[in-house]
Coordinates of C-alpha atoms in Angstrom, one line a residue:
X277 CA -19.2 2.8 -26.9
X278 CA -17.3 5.3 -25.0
X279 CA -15.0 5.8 -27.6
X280 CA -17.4 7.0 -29.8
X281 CA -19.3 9.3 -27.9
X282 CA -16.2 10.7 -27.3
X283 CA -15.6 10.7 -31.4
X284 CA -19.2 12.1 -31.8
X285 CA -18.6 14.6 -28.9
X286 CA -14.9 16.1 -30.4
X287 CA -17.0 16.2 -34.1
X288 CA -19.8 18.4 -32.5
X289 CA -22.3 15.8 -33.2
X290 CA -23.2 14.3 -30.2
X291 CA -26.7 16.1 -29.8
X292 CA -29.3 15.8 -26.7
X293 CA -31.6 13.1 -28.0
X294 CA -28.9 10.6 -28.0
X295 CA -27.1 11.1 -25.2
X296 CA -31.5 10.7 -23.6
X297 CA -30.8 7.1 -24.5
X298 CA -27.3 6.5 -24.2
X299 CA -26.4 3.7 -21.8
X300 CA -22.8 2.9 -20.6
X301 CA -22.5 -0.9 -20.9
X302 CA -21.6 -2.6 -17.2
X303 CA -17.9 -2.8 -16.5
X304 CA -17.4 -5.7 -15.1
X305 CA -14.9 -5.4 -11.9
X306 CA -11.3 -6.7 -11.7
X307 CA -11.0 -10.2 -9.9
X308 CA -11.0 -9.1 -6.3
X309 CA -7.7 -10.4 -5.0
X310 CA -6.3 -12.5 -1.2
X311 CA -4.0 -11.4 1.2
X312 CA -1.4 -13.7 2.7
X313 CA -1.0 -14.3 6.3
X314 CA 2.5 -13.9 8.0
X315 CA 3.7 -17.9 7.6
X316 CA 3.0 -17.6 3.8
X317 CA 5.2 -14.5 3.4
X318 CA 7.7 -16.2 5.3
X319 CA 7.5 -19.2 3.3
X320 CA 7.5 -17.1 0.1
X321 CA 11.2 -15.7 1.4
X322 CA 12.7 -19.1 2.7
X323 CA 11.7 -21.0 -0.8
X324 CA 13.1 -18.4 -2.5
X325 CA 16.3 -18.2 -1.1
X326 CA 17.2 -22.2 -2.2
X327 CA 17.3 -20.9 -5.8
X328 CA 19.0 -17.9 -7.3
X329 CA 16.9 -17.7 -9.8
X330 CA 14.2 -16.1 -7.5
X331 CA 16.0 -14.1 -6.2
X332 CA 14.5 -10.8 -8.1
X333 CA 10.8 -12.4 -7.4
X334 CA 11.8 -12.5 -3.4
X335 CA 13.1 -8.9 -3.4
X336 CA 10.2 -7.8 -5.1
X337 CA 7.9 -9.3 -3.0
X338 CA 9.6 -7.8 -0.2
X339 CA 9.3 -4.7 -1.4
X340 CA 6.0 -4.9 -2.3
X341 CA 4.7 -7.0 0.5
X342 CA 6.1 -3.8 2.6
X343 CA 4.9 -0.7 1.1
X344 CA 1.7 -1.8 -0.8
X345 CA 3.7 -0.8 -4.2
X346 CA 2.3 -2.3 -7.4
X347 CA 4.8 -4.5 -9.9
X348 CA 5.0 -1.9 -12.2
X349 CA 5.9 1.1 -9.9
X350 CA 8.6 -1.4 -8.3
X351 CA 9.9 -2.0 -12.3
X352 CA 10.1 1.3 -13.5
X353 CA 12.3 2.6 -10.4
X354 CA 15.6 3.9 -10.6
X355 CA 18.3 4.7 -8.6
X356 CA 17.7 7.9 -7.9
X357 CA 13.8 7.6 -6.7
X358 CA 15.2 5.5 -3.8
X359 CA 15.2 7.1 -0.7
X360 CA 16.6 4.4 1.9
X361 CA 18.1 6.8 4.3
X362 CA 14.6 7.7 4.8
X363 CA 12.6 4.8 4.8
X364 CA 10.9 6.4 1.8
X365 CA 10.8 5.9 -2.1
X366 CA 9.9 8.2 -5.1
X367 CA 6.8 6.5 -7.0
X368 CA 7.1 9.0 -10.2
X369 CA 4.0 10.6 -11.9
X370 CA 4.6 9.3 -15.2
X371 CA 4.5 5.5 -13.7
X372 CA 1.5 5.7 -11.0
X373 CA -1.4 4.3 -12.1
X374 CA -3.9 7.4 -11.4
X375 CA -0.8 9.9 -12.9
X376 CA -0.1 11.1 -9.3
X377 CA 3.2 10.7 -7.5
X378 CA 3.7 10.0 -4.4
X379 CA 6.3 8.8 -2.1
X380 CA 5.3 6.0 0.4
X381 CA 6.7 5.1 3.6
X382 CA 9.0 1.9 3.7
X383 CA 8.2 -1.3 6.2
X384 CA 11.6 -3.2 7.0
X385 CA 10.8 -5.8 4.3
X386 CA 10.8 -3.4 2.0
X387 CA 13.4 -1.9 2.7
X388 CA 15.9 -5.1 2.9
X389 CA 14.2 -6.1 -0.2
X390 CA 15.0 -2.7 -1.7
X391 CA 18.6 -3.2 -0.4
X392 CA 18.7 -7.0 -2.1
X393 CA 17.7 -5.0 -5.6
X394 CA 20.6 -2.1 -5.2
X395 CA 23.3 -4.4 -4.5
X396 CA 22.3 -6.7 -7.4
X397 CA 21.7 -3.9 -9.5
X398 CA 25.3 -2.5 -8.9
X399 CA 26.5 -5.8 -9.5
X400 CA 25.0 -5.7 -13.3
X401 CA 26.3 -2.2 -14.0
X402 CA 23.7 0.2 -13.0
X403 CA 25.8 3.1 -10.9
X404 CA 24.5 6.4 -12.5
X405 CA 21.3 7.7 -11.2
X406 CA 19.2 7.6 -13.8
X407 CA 19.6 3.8 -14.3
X408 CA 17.3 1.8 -13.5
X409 CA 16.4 -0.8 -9.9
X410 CA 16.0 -3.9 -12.7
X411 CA 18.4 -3.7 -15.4
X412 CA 17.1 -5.0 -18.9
X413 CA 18.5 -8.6 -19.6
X414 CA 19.7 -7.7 -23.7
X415 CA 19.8 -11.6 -24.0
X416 CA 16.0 -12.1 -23.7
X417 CA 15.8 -9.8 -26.8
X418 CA 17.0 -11.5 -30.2
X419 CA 17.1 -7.9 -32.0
X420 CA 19.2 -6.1 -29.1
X421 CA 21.3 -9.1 -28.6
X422 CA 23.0 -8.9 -32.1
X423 CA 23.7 -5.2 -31.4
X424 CA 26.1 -5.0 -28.5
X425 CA 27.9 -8.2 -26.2
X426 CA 26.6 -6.3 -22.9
X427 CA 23.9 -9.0 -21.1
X428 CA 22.6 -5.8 -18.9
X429 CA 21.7 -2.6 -19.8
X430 CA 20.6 -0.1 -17.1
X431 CA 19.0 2.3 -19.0
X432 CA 16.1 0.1 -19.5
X433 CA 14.1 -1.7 -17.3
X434 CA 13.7 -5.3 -17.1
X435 CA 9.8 -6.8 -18.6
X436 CA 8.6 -8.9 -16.1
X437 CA 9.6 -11.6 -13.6
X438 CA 5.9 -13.3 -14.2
X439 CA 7.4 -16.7 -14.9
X440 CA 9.5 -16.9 -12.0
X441 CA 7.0 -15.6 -9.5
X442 CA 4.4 -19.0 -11.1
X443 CA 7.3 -21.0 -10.5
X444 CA 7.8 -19.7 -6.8
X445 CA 4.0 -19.6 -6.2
X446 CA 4.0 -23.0 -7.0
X447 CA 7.2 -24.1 -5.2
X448 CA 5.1 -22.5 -2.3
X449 CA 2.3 -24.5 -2.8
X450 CA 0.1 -21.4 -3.8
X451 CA -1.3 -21.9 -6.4
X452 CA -3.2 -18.1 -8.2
X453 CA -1.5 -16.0 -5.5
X454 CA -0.5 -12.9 -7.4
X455 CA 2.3 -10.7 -6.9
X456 CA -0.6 -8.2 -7.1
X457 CA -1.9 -10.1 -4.2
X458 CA 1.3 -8.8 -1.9
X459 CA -0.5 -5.2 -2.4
X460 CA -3.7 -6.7 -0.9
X461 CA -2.0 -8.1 1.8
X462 CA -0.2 -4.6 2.9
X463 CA -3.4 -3.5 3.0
X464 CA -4.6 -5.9 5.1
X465 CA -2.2 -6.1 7.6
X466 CA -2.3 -2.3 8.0
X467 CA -6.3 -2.8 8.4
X468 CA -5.7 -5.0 11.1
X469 CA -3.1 -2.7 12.7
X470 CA -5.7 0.2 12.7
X471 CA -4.2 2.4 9.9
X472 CA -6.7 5.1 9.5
X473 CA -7.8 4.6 5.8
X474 CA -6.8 8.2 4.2
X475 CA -3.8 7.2 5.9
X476 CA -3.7 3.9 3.8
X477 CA -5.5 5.8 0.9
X478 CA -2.1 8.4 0.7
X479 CA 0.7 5.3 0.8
X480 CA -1.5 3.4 -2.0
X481 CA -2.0 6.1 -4.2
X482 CA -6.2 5.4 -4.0
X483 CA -8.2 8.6 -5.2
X484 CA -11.0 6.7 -4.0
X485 CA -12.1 5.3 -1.1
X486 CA -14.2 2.6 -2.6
X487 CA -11.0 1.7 -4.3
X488 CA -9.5 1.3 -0.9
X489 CA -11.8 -0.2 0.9
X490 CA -12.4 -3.6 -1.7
X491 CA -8.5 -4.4 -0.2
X492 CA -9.6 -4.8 3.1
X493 CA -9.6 -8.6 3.8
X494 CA -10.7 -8.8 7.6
X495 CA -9.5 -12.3 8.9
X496 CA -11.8 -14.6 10.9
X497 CA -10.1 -13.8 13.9
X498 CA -10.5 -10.0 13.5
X499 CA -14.0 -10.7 13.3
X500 CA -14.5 -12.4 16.3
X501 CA -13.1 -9.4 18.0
X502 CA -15.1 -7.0 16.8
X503 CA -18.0 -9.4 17.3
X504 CA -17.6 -9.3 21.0
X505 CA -16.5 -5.9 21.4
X506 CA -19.7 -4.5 19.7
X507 CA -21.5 -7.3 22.1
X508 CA -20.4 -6.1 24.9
X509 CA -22.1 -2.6 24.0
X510 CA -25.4 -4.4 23.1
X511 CA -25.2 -6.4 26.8
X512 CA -28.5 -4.5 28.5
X513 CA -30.6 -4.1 24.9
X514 CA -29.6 -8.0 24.8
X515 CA -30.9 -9.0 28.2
X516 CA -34.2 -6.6 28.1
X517 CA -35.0 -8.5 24.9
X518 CA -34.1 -12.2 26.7
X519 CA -35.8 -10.9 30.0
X520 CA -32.6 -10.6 32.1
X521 CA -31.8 -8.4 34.8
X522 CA -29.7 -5.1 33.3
X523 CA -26.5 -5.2 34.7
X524 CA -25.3 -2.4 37.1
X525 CA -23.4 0.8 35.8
X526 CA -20.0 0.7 35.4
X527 CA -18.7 4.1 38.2
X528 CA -15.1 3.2 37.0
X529 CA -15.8 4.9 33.7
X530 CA -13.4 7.9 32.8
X531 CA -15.1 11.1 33.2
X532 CA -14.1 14.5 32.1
X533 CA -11.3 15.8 33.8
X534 CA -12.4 19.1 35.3
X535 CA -9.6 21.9 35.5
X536 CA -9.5 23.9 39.2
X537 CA -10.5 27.4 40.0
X538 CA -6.7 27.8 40.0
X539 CA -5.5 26.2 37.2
X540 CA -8.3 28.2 34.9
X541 CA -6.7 31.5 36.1
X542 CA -3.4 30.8 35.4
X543 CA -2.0 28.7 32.3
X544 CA 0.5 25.8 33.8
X545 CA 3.4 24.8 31.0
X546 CA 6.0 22.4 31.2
X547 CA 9.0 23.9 29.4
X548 CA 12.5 22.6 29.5
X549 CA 11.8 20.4 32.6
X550 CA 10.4 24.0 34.6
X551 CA 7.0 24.4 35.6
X552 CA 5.9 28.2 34.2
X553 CA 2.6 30.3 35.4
X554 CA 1.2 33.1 33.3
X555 CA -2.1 34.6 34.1
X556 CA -4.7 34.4 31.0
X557 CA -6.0 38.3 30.6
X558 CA -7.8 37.6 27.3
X559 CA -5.6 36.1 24.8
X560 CA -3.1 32.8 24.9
X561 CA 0.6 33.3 26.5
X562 CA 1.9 31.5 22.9
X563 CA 0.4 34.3 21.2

């Protein structure tokens, strides 16, 4: 339906009694996904280190699991849009999902994940900067295959590692946990850490902060804590309502530090391990 009002619009006949009744049909939301806890990830790693064949799935997940990057920005990278050194990497424009690029900041597990991928990928051949993280296996292709007797070519990247990651999900024992689900669970674990969410929204790549928000997955345990937390602000309004006495105020509470007479007249600065004075006449000794 969208497509053609947007037809109708570009033809010049979209007029203003149709678009009284027009009506954009319910999109129905993408399945809201689950966030692993920390013995799951490591399980994830340790299963995947008894076969080689997992070993691109583990990496992956590493890197994933550690920056909050999706499958396909992780796919598409190549060697120059890493940025190790720096604990960053260079999500291009042309692969984000909202067209935007960005460079997020690298966990550890990302980062030895994103180690795991260069050395394997300068094992298969990839060396020049414009090749790419996960070189393209020619043998999966029948029509490439007859063309050249290279198995790896760098210049492409590699489809998918869906297959192996069901296998390893199911080696783990869990069963519809996505790899798109490691994304979730950065964003979790950041939640719980107290990320501020424009924070979050920035190493995403959210434009939204709906969008953001529906990753939060607040554990049971988180819960509790802010259960009792707000509780404890509710204590008096709970006992006038239940007929207790209030409890006494707290005097131990941080008040406002007031400056002296002295230290208003006279700006104190700690510069190069000396204590400095300047008298304020009007306008700040930095400028």
């Amino acid at each position: 339906m969208q497509l053609l009002r947007g037809v109708m619009s570009y033809a010049g006949c979209w007029k203003g009694d149709l678009s009284v009744y027009y009506k954009p049909l319910r999109q129905t939301k993408s399945q809201k996904g689950q966030a692993a806890n920390d013995n799951q990830l490591a399980r994830i790693i340790e299963t995947a280190k008894n076969n080689e064949t997992w070993e691109v799935a583990m990496y992956c997940a590493a890197a994933a699991a550690g920056s909050g990057c999706r499958g396909g920005e992780i796919r598409t990278l190549r060697l120059r849009d890493l940025r190790l050194t720096d604990s960053r990497v260079k999500i291009r424009a042309e692969v984000a999902k909202n067209r935007i690029g960005r460079e997020p900041i690298l966990l550890s597990l990302a980062e030895w994940g994103l180690r795991g991928l260069l050395t394997r990928a300068h094992r298969l051949g990839a060396t020049e900067p414009d090749h790419y993280l996960l070189p393209f296996n020619v043998r999966k292709s029948r029509h490439l295959a007859k063309q050249t007797d290279k198995k790896w070519d760098p210049t492409q990247p590699m489809v998918s590692w869906v297959k192996s990651w069901r296998k390893l999900m199911t080696a783990c024992k869990m069963p519809g946990f996505r790899f798109h689900d490691l994304r979730h669970t950065f964003r979790t674990q950041g939640a719980h850490a107290g990320v501020q969410l424009e924070v979050m929204m920035a190493q995403l790549g959210h434009m939204d902060r709906e969008t953001s928000i529906e990753y939060v997955h607040i554990q049971q345990q988180a819960l509790q804590k802010a259960k009792a937390r707000t509780e404890k602000q509710q204590t008096n309004v709970l006992n006038a309502a239940t007929g207790r006495p209030a409890e006494p105020p707290n005097d131990r509470r941080e008040r406002p530090r007031l400056l002296k007479s002295g230290a208003r007249a006279h700006g104190i600065f700690r510069r190069r391990g000396r204590i400095s004075t300047t008298r304020r006449t009007g306008s700040a000794p930095w400028g």
